[in-house]
């Protein structure tokens, strides 16, 4: 069961949990650093150290990285993919608000010939070569790969709202351990911001939450530079903000 301290931000709770030992003493695993195409900056390492601290103690599975534009959030995402693969996860759903951002990000994760490719050309975990496999549904997923489904928030909403043959469905999700990665995640708060006005309306936020909660082993990693300042939204993220930069 998750141990949540709702009156504090997640990183503040972790600081208390680790006390004298200190978050800084946590080591970033070898399989992370050796499989990324570039060196982690100090603050990126710190963000990952909080992530590992959370895994050791509080175990919050829905996490928000509140980090500025240009701070290299996608490199942290790549590190999280490697770590979750090591933990036994094979299927990743990456979604963002804009199609143009999606295409640009897809090259970062999947195009070995791009100067912005985030992984080493040959990813090696536990002496096994790991390929990046871009999928359109889980039938295309391969066990030895990091399988990534790229989509926009709008397309993911439409997919689950209007389930079609040969596409992802909520029934598919129940049997899968999934990692959801949401960039520009401040767009996922329409229901929270309008709480009390349209609670019965299934908006983007409600559908994504339903997908995430389809399996209690799933992870949801959100990334945003600008968390909306409405009180309801701030309360929602109070125990989920693992790092601010």
mmCIF file with all atom_site columns, N, CA and C in Angstrom, residues 110-169:
data_model
loop_
_atom_site.group_PDB
_atom_site.id
_atom_site.type_symbol
_atom_site.label_atom_id
_atom_site.label_alt_id
_atom_site.label_comp_id
_atom_site.label_asym_id
_atom_site.label_entity_id
_atom_site.label_seq_id
_atom_site.pdbx_PDB_ins_code
_atom_site.Cartn_x
_atom_site.Cartn_y
_atom_site.Cartn_z
_atom_site.occupancy
_atom_site.B_iso_or_equiv
_atom_site.pdbx_formal_charge
_atom_site.auth_seq_id
_atom_site.auth_comp_id
_atom_site.auth_asym_id
_atom_site.auth_atom_id
_atom_site.pdbx_PDB_model_num
ATOM 1   N N  . UNK A 1 110 ? 13.453  7.070  -30.686 1.00 0.00 ? 110 UNK A N  1
ATOM 2   C CA . UNK A 1 110 ? 13.393  5.946  -31.619 1.00 0.00 ? 110 UNK A CA 1
ATOM 3   C C  . UNK A 1 110 ? 14.320  6.031  -32.820 1.00 0.00 ? 110 UNK A C  1
ATOM 4   N N  . UNK A 1 111 ? 14.893  7.196  -33.118 1.00 0.00 ? 111 UNK A N  1
ATOM 5   C CA . UNK A 1 111 ? 15.724  7.339  -34.319 1.00 0.00 ? 111 UNK A CA 1
ATOM 6   C C  . UNK A 1 111 ? 17.205  7.302  -33.949 1.00 0.00 ? 111 UNK A C  1
ATOM 7   N N  . UNK A 1 112 ? 17.828  6.150  -34.145 1.00 0.00 ? 112 UNK A N  1
ATOM 8   C CA . UNK A 1 112 ? 19.239  5.972  -33.788 1.00 0.00 ? 112 UNK A CA 1
ATOM 9   C C  . UNK A 1 112 ? 20.156  6.937  -34.537 1.00 0.00 ? 112 UNK A C  1
ATOM 10  N N  . UNK A 1 113 ? 19.683  7.436  -35.672 1.00 0.00 ? 113 UNK A N  1
ATOM 11  C CA . UNK A 1 113 ? 20.525  8.289  -36.514 1.00 0.00 ? 113 UNK A CA 1
ATOM 12  C C  . UNK A 1 113 ? 20.321  9.779  -36.219 1.00 0.00 ? 113 UNK A C  1
ATOM 13  N N  . UNK A 1 114 ? 19.442  10.079 -35.282 1.00 0.00 ? 114 UNK A N  1
ATOM 14  C CA . UNK A 1 114 ? 19.213  11.473 -34.896 1.00 0.00 ? 114 UNK A CA 1
ATOM 15  C C  . UNK A 1 114 ? 20.290  11.930 -33.906 1.00 0.00 ? 114 UNK A C  1
ATOM 16  N N  . UNK A 1 115 ? 20.739  13.170 -34.046 1.00 0.00 ? 115 UNK A N  1
ATOM 17  C CA . UNK A 1 115 ? 21.741  13.712 -33.110 1.00 0.00 ? 115 UNK A CA 1
ATOM 18  C C  . UNK A 1 115 ? 21.157  13.866 -31.710 1.00 0.00 ? 115 UNK A C  1
ATOM 19  N N  . UNK A 1 116 ? 19.829  13.827 -31.610 1.00 0.00 ? 116 UNK A N  1
ATOM 20  C CA . UNK A 1 116 ? 19.161  13.995 -30.312 1.00 0.00 ? 116 UNK A CA 1
ATOM 21  C C  . UNK A 1 116 ? 18.701  12.666 -29.710 1.00 0.00 ? 116 UNK A C  1
ATOM 22  N N  . UNK A 1 117 ? 19.105  11.557 -30.335 1.00 0.00 ? 117 UNK A N  1
ATOM 23  C CA . UNK A 1 117 ? 18.732  10.234 -29.808 1.00 0.00 ? 117 UNK A CA 1
ATOM 24  C C  . UNK A 1 117 ? 19.243  10.087 -28.379 1.00 0.00 ? 117 UNK A C  1
ATOM 25  N N  . UNK A 1 118 ? 18.385  9.641  -27.483 1.00 0.00 ? 118 UNK A N  1
ATOM 26  C CA . UNK A 1 118 ? 18.683  9.673  -26.054 1.00 0.00 ? 118 UNK A CA 1
ATOM 27  C C  . UNK A 1 118 ? 19.396  8.425  -25.521 1.00 0.00 ? 118 UNK A C  1
ATOM 28  N N  . UNK A 1 119 ? 19.337  7.333  -26.275 1.00 0.00 ? 119 UNK A N  1
ATOM 29  C CA . UNK A 1 119 ? 19.960  6.089  -25.821 1.00 0.00 ? 119 UNK A CA 1
ATOM 30  C C  . UNK A 1 119 ? 21.269  5.842  -26.574 1.00 0.00 ? 119 UNK A C  1
ATOM 31  N N  . UNK A 1 120 ? 22.108  4.976  -25.995 1.00 0.00 ? 120 UNK A N  1
ATOM 32  C CA . UNK A 1 120 ? 23.274  4.497  -26.729 1.00 0.00 ? 120 UNK A CA 1
ATOM 33  C C  . UNK A 1 120 ? 22.777  3.675  -27.927 1.00 0.00 ? 120 UNK A C  1
ATOM 34  N N  . UNK A 1 121 ? 23.608  3.581  -28.943 1.00 0.00 ? 121 UNK A N  1
ATOM 35  C CA . UNK A 1 121 ? 23.193  2.845  -30.141 1.00 0.00 ? 121 UNK A CA 1
ATOM 36  C C  . UNK A 1 121 ? 22.836  1.410  -29.803 1.00 0.00 ? 121 UNK A C  1
ATOM 37  N N  . UNK A 1 122 ? 23.610  0.803  -28.890 1.00 0.00 ? 122 UNK A N  1
ATOM 38  C CA . UNK A 1 122 ? 23.315  -0.557 -28.428 1.00 0.00 ? 122 UNK A CA 1
ATOM 39  C C  . UNK A 1 122 ? 22.979  -0.519 -26.939 1.00 0.00 ? 122 UNK A C  1
ATOM 40  N N  . UNK A 1 123 ? 21.701  -0.687 -26.633 1.00 0.00 ? 123 UNK A N  1
ATOM 41  C CA . UNK A 1 123 ? 21.253  -0.715 -25.237 1.00 0.00 ? 123 UNK A CA 1
ATOM 42  C C  . UNK A 1 123 ? 21.503  -2.114 -24.690 1.00 0.00 ? 123 UNK A C  1
ATOM 43  N N  . UNK A 1 124 ? 22.161  -2.203 -23.532 1.00 0.00 ? 124 UNK A N  1
ATOM 44  C CA . UNK A 1 124 ? 22.471  -3.502 -22.944 1.00 0.00 ? 124 UNK A CA 1
ATOM 45  C C  . UNK A 1 124 ? 22.057  -3.513 -21.474 1.00 0.00 ? 124 UNK A C  1
ATOM 46  N N  . UNK A 1 125 ? 21.137  -4.395 -21.129 1.00 0.00 ? 125 UNK A N  1
ATOM 47  C CA . UNK A 1 125 ? 20.688  -4.547 -19.743 1.00 0.00 ? 125 UNK A CA 1
ATOM 48  C C  . UNK A 1 125 ? 20.760  -6.020 -19.377 1.00 0.00 ? 125 UNK A C  1
ATOM 49  N N  . UNK A 1 126 ? 21.449  -6.324 -18.293 1.00 0.00 ? 126 UNK A N  1
ATOM 50  C CA . UNK A 1 126 ? 21.630  -7.712 -17.845 1.00 0.00 ? 126 UNK A CA 1
ATOM 51  C C  . UNK A 1 126 ? 22.211  -8.593 -18.954 1.00 0.00 ? 126 UNK A C  1
ATOM 52  N N  . UNK A 1 127 ? 23.205  -8.032 -19.668 1.00 0.00 ? 127 UNK A N  1
ATOM 53  C CA . UNK A 1 127 ? 23.913  -8.729 -20.752 1.00 0.00 ? 127 UNK A CA 1
ATOM 54  C C  . UNK A 1 127 ? 23.023  -9.069 -21.952 1.00 0.00 ? 127 UNK A C  1
ATOM 55  N N  . UNK A 1 128 ? 21.870  -8.413 -22.044 1.00 0.00 ? 128 UNK A N  1
ATOM 56  C CA . UNK A 1 128 ? 20.985  -8.612 -23.193 1.00 0.00 ? 128 UNK A CA 1
ATOM 57  C C  . UNK A 1 128 ? 20.856  -7.314 -23.975 1.00 0.00 ? 128 UNK A C  1
ATOM 58  N N  . UNK A 1 129 ? 20.894  -7.418 -25.311 1.00 0.00 ? 129 UNK A N  1
ATOM 59  C CA . UNK A 1 129 ? 20.653  -6.250 -26.149 1.00 0.00 ? 129 UNK A CA 1
ATOM 60  C C  . UNK A 1 129 ? 19.160  -5.944 -26.155 1.00 0.00 ? 129 UNK A C  1
ATOM 61  N N  . UNK A 1 130 ? 18.833  -4.687 -25.964 1.00 0.00 ? 130 UNK A N  1
ATOM 62  C CA . UNK A 1 130 ? 17.432  -4.262 -25.869 1.00 0.00 ? 130 UNK A CA 1
ATOM 63  C C  . UNK A 1 130 ? 17.135  -3.297 -27.014 1.00 0.00 ? 130 UNK A C  1
ATOM 64  N N  . UNK A 1 131 ? 16.137  -3.627 -27.808 1.00 0.00 ? 131 UNK A N  1
ATOM 65  C CA . UNK A 1 131 ? 15.743  -2.780 -28.927 1.00 0.00 ? 131 UNK A CA 1
ATOM 66  C C  . UNK A 1 131 ? 14.571  -1.868 -28.538 1.00 0.00 ? 131 UNK A C  1
ATOM 67  N N  . UNK A 1 132 ? 14.500  -0.703 -29.190 1.00 0.00 ? 132 UNK A N  1
ATOM 68  C CA . UNK A 1 132 ? 13.338  0.162  -29.075 1.00 0.00 ? 132 UNK A CA 1
ATOM 69  C C  . UNK A 1 132 ? 12.357  -0.255 -30.164 1.00 0.00 ? 132 UNK A C  1
ATOM 70  N N  . UNK A 1 133 ? 11.136  -0.581 -29.783 1.00 0.00 ? 133 UNK A N  1
ATOM 71  C CA . UNK A 1 133 ? 10.125  -1.067 -30.727 1.00 0.00 ? 133 UNK A CA 1
ATOM 72  C C  . UNK A 1 133 ? 8.905   -0.137 -30.669 1.00 0.00 ? 133 UNK A C  1
ATOM 73  N N  . UNK A 1 134 ? 8.638   0.574  -31.767 1.00 0.00 ? 134 UNK A N  1
ATOM 74  C CA . UNK A 1 134 ? 7.483   1.470  -31.824 1.00 0.00 ? 134 UNK A CA 1
ATOM 75  C C  . UNK A 1 134 ? 6.259   0.643  -32.200 1.00 0.00 ? 134 UNK A C  1
ATOM 76  N N  . UNK A 1 135 ? 5.195   0.736  -31.398 1.00 0.00 ? 135 UNK A N  1
ATOM 77  C CA . UNK A 1 135 ? 4.016   -0.109 -31.611 1.00 0.00 ? 135 UNK A CA 1
ATOM 78  C C  . UNK A 1 135 ? 2.751   0.726  -31.846 1.00 0.00 ? 135 UNK A C  1
ATOM 79  N N  . UNK A 1 136 ? 1.783   0.103  -32.499 1.00 0.00 ? 136 UNK A N  1
ATOM 80  C CA . UNK A 1 136 ? 0.458   0.695  -32.700 1.00 0.00 ? 136 UNK A CA 1
ATOM 81  C C  . UNK A 1 136 ? -0.589  0.011  -31.835 1.00 0.00 ? 136 UNK A C  1
ATOM 82  N N  . UNK A 1 137 ? -0.265  -1.179 -31.335 1.00 0.00 ? 137 UNK A N  1
ATOM 83  C CA . UNK A 1 137 ? -1.115  -1.912 -30.395 1.00 0.00 ? 137 UNK A CA 1
ATOM 84  C C  . UNK A 1 137 ? -0.252  -2.940 -29.686 1.00 0.00 ? 137 UNK A C  1
ATOM 85  N N  . UNK A 1 138 ? -0.799  -3.586 -28.664 1.00 0.00 ? 138 UNK A N  1
ATOM 86  C CA . UNK A 1 138 ? 0.003   -4.502 -27.865 1.00 0.00 ? 138 UNK A CA 1
ATOM 87  C C  . UNK A 1 138 ? 0.323   -5.807 -28.585 1.00 0.00 ? 138 UNK A C  1
ATOM 88  N N  . UNK A 1 139 ? -0.371  -6.109 -29.668 1.00 0.00 ? 139 UNK A N  1
ATOM 89  C CA . UNK A 1 139 ? -0.058  -7.310 -30.439 1.00 0.00 ? 139 UNK A CA 1
ATOM 90  C C  . UNK A 1 139 ? 1.316   -7.189 -31.088 1.00 0.00 ? 139 UNK A C  1
ATOM 91  N N  . UNK A 1 140 ? 1.787   -5.958 -31.267 1.00 0.00 ? 140 UNK A N  1
ATOM 92  C CA . UNK A 1 140 ? 3.096   -5.725 -31.886 1.00 0.00 ? 140 UNK A CA 1
ATOM 93  C C  . UNK A 1 140 ? 4.221   -5.678 -30.842 1.00 0.00 ? 140 UNK A C  1
ATOM 94  N N  . UNK A 1 141 ? 3.848   -5.806 -29.580 1.00 0.00 ? 141 UNK A N  1
ATOM 95  C CA . UNK A 1 141 ? 4.818   -5.744 -28.492 1.00 0.00 ? 141 UNK A CA 1
ATOM 96  C C  . UNK A 1 141 ? 5.713   -6.985 -28.488 1.00 0.00 ? 141 UNK A C  1
ATOM 97  N N  . UNK A 1 142 ? 7.007   -6.782 -28.215 1.00 0.00 ? 142 UNK A N  1
ATOM 98  C CA . UNK A 1 142 ? 7.967   -7.885 -28.144 1.00 0.00 ? 142 UNK A CA 1
ATOM 99  C C  . UNK A 1 142 ? 8.589   -7.912 -26.757 1.00 0.00 ? 142 UNK A C  1
ATOM 100 N N  . UNK A 1 143 ? 8.761   -9.119 -26.217 1.00 0.00 ? 143 UNK A N  1
ATOM 101 C CA . UNK A 1 143 ? 9.177   -9.263 -24.821 1.00 0.00 ? 143 UNK A CA 1
ATOM 102 C C  . UNK A 1 143 ? 10.557  -8.687 -24.527 1.00 0.00 ? 143 UNK A C  1
ATOM 103 N N  . UNK A 1 144 ? 11.489  -8.779 -25.465 1.00 0.00 ? 144 UNK A N  1
ATOM 104 C CA . UNK A 1 144 ? 12.837  -8.308 -25.189 1.00 0.00 ? 144 UNK A CA 1
ATOM 105 C C  . UNK A 1 144 ? 13.056  -6.844 -25.509 1.00 0.00 ? 144 UNK A C  1
ATOM 106 N N  . UNK A 1 145 ? 11.979  -6.125 -25.821 1.00 0.00 ? 145 UNK A N  1
ATOM 107 C CA . UNK A 1 145 ? 12.112  -4.739 -26.280 1.00 0.00 ? 145 UNK A CA 1
ATOM 108 C C  . UNK A 1 145 ? 11.494  -3.734 -25.321 1.00 0.00 ? 145 UNK A C  1
ATOM 109 N N  . UNK A 1 146 ? 11.903  -2.485 -25.480 1.00 0.00 ? 146 UNK A N  1
ATOM 110 C CA . UNK A 1 146 ? 11.185  -1.363 -24.884 1.00 0.00 ? 146 UNK A CA 1
ATOM 111 C C  . UNK A 1 146 ? 10.153  -0.953 -25.933 1.00 0.00 ? 146 UNK A C  1
ATOM 112 N N  . UNK A 1 147 ? 8.904   -1.343 -25.727 1.00 0.00 ? 147 UNK A N  1
ATOM 113 C CA . UNK A 1 147 ? 7.835   -1.106 -26.689 1.00 0.00 ? 147 UNK A CA 1
ATOM 114 C C  . UNK A 1 147 ? 7.140   0.213  -26.355 1.00 0.00 ? 147 UNK A C  1
ATOM 115 N N  . UNK A 1 148 ? 7.161   1.161  -27.293 1.00 0.00 ? 148 UNK A N  1
ATOM 116 C CA . UNK A 1 148 ? 6.602   2.488  -27.012 1.00 0.00 ? 148 UNK A CA 1
ATOM 117 C C  . UNK A 1 148 ? 5.448   2.791  -27.963 1.00 0.00 ? 148 UNK A C  1
ATOM 118 N N  . UNK A 1 149 ? 4.325   3.158  -27.365 1.00 0.00 ? 149 UNK A N  1
ATOM 119 C CA . UNK A 1 149 ? 3.161   3.621  -28.126 1.00 0.00 ? 149 UNK A CA 1
ATOM 120 C C  . UNK A 1 149 ? 3.130   5.142  -28.005 1.00 0.00 ? 149 UNK A C  1
ATOM 121 N N  . UNK A 1 150 ? 3.363   5.849  -29.109 1.00 0.00 ? 150 UNK A N  1
ATOM 122 C CA . UNK A 1 150 ? 3.373   7.307  -29.123 1.00 0.00 ? 150 UNK A CA 1
ATOM 123 C C  . UNK A 1 150 ? 2.005   7.826  -29.548 1.00 0.00 ? 150 UNK A C  1
ATOM 124 N N  . UNK A 1 151 ? 1.484   8.809  -28.816 1.00 0.00 ? 151 UNK A N  1
ATOM 125 C CA . UNK A 1 151 ? 0.178   9.354  -29.176 1.00 0.00 ? 151 UNK A CA 1
ATOM 126 C C  . UNK A 1 151 ? 0.001   10.742 -28.565 1.00 0.00 ? 151 UNK A C  1
ATOM 127 N N  . UNK A 1 152 ? -1.054  11.412 -28.967 1.00 0.00 ? 152 UNK A N  1
ATOM 128 C CA . UNK A 1 152 ? -1.405  12.685 -28.322 1.00 0.00 ? 152 UNK A CA 1
ATOM 129 C C  . UNK A 1 152 ? -2.477  12.415 -27.272 1.00 0.00 ? 152 UNK A C  1
ATOM 130 N N  . UNK A 1 153 ? -2.657  13.361 -26.369 1.00 0.00 ? 153 UNK A N  1
ATOM 131 C CA . UNK A 1 153 ? -3.714  13.233 -25.356 1.00 0.00 ? 153 UNK A CA 1
ATOM 132 C C  . UNK A 1 153 ? -5.061  13.065 -26.047 1.00 0.00 ? 153 UNK A C  1
ATOM 133 N N  . UNK A 1 154 ? -5.293  13.881 -27.079 1.00 0.00 ? 154 UNK A N  1
ATOM 134 C CA . UNK A 1 154 ? -6.573  13.868 -27.780 1.00 0.00 ? 154 UNK A CA 1
ATOM 135 C C  . UNK A 1 154 ? -6.817  12.512 -28.445 1.00 0.00 ? 154 UNK A C  1
ATOM 136 N N  . UNK A 1 155 ? -5.768  11.960 -29.095 1.00 0.00 ? 155 UNK A N  1
ATOM 137 C CA . UNK A 1 155 ? -5.909  10.670 -29.780 1.00 0.00 ? 155 UNK A CA 1
ATOM 138 C C  . UNK A 1 155 ? -6.117  9.536  -28.780 1.00 0.00 ? 155 UNK A C  1
ATOM 139 N N  . UNK A 1 156 ? -5.419  9.607  -27.648 1.00 0.00 ? 156 UNK A N  1
ATOM 140 C CA . UNK A 1 156 ? -5.570  8.579  -26.611 1.00 0.00 ? 156 UNK A CA 1
ATOM 141 C C  . UNK A 1 156 ? -6.981  8.625  -26.033 1.00 0.00 ? 156 UNK A C  1
ATOM 142 N N  . UNK A 1 157 ? -7.481  9.825  -25.824 1.00 0.00 ? 157 UNK A N  1
ATOM 143 C CA . UNK A 1 157 ? -8.849  10.010 -25.330 1.00 0.00 ? 157 UNK A CA 1
ATOM 144 C C  . UNK A 1 157 ? -9.848  9.397  -26.315 1.00 0.00 ? 157 UNK A C  1
ATOM 145 N N  . UNK A 1 158 ? -9.674  9.717  -27.590 1.00 0.00 ? 158 UNK A N  1
ATOM 146 C CA . UNK A 1 158 ? -10.575 9.207  -28.629 1.00 0.00 ? 158 UNK A CA 1
ATOM 147 C C  . UNK A 1 158 ? -10.499 7.683  -28.719 1.00 0.00 ? 158 UNK A C  1
ATOM 148 N N  . UNK A 1 159 ? -9.284  7.157  -28.576 1.00 0.00 ? 159 UNK A N  1
ATOM 149 C CA . UNK A 1 159 ? -9.056  5.710  -28.667 1.00 0.00 ? 159 UNK A CA 1
ATOM 150 C C  . UNK A 1 159 ? -9.857  4.964  -27.607 1.00 0.00 ? 159 UNK A C  1
ATOM 151 N N  . UNK A 1 160 ? -9.773  5.443  -26.364 1.00 0.00 ? 160 UNK A N  1
ATOM 152 C CA . UNK A 1 160 ? -10.453 4.759  -25.273 1.00 0.00 ? 160 UNK A CA 1
ATOM 153 C C  . UNK A 1 160 ? -11.947 5.088  -25.218 1.00 0.00 ? 160 UNK A C  1
ATOM 154 N N  . UNK A 1 161 ? -12.286 6.272  -25.687 1.00 0.00 ? 161 UNK A N  1
ATOM 155 C CA . UNK A 1 161 ? -13.687 6.707  -25.647 1.00 0.00 ? 161 UNK A CA 1
ATOM 156 C C  . UNK A 1 161 ? -14.498 6.001  -26.736 1.00 0.00 ? 161 UNK A C  1
ATOM 157 N N  . UNK A 1 162 ? -13.857 5.739  -27.886 1.00 0.00 ? 162 UNK A N  1
ATOM 158 C CA . UNK A 1 162 ? -14.534 5.100  -29.022 1.00 0.00 ? 162 UNK A CA 1
ATOM 159 C C  . UNK A 1 162 ? -13.747 3.869  -29.437 1.00 0.00 ? 162 UNK A C  1
ATOM 160 N N  . UNK A 1 163 ? -13.796 2.836  -28.601 1.00 0.00 ? 163 UNK A N  1
ATOM 161 C CA . UNK A 1 163 ? -12.976 1.650  -28.826 1.00 0.00 ? 163 UNK A CA 1
ATOM 162 C C  . UNK A 1 163 ? -13.284 1.000  -30.178 1.00 0.00 ? 163 UNK A C  1
ATOM 163 N N  . UNK A 1 164 ? -12.200 0.684  -30.920 1.00 0.00 ? 164 UNK A N  1
ATOM 164 C CA . UNK A 1 164 ? -12.327 0.105  -32.250 1.00 0.00 ? 164 UNK A CA 1
ATOM 165 C C  . UNK A 1 164 ? -11.550 -1.208 -32.312 1.00 0.00 ? 164 UNK A C  1
ATOM 166 N N  . UNK A 1 165 ? -11.882 -2.000 -33.302 1.00 0.00 ? 165 UNK A N  1
ATOM 167 C CA . UNK A 1 165 ? -11.184 -3.274 -33.503 1.00 0.00 ? 165 UNK A CA 1
ATOM 168 C C  . UNK A 1 165 ? -9.714  -3.022 -33.824 1.00 0.00 ? 165 UNK A C  1
ATOM 169 N N  . UNK A 1 166 ? -8.841  -3.891 -33.311 1.00 0.00 ? 166 UNK A N  1
ATOM 170 C CA . UNK A 1 166 ? -7.390  -3.818 -33.553 1.00 0.00 ? 166 UNK A CA 1
ATOM 171 C C  . UNK A 1 166 ? -6.732  -2.565 -32.969 1.00 0.00 ? 166 UNK A C  1
ATOM 172 N N  . UNK A 1 167 ? -7.338  -1.979 -31.965 1.00 0.00 ? 167 UNK A N  1
ATOM 173 C CA . UNK A 1 167 ? -6.703  -0.838 -31.292 1.00 0.00 ? 167 UNK A CA 1
ATOM 174 C C  . UNK A 1 167 ? -6.734  -1.085 -29.792 1.00 0.00 ? 167 UNK A C  1
ATOM 175 N N  . UNK A 1 168 ? -6.052  -0.234 -29.034 1.00 0.00 ? 168 UNK A N  1
ATOM 176 C CA . UNK A 1 168 ? -6.016  -0.369 -27.582 1.00 0.00 ? 168 UNK A CA 1
ATOM 177 C C  . UNK A 1 168 ? -7.418  -0.227 -26.991 1.00 0.00 ? 168 UNK A C  1
ATOM 178 N N  . UNK A 1 169 ? -7.704  -1.000 -25.971 1.00 0.00 ? 169 UNK A N  1
ATOM 179 C CA . UNK A 1 169 ? -8.984  -0.881 -25.269 1.00 0.00 ? 169 UNK A CA 1
ATOM 180 C C  . UNK A 1 169 ? -8.734  -1.039 -23.774 1.00 0.00 ? 169 UNK A C  1
#
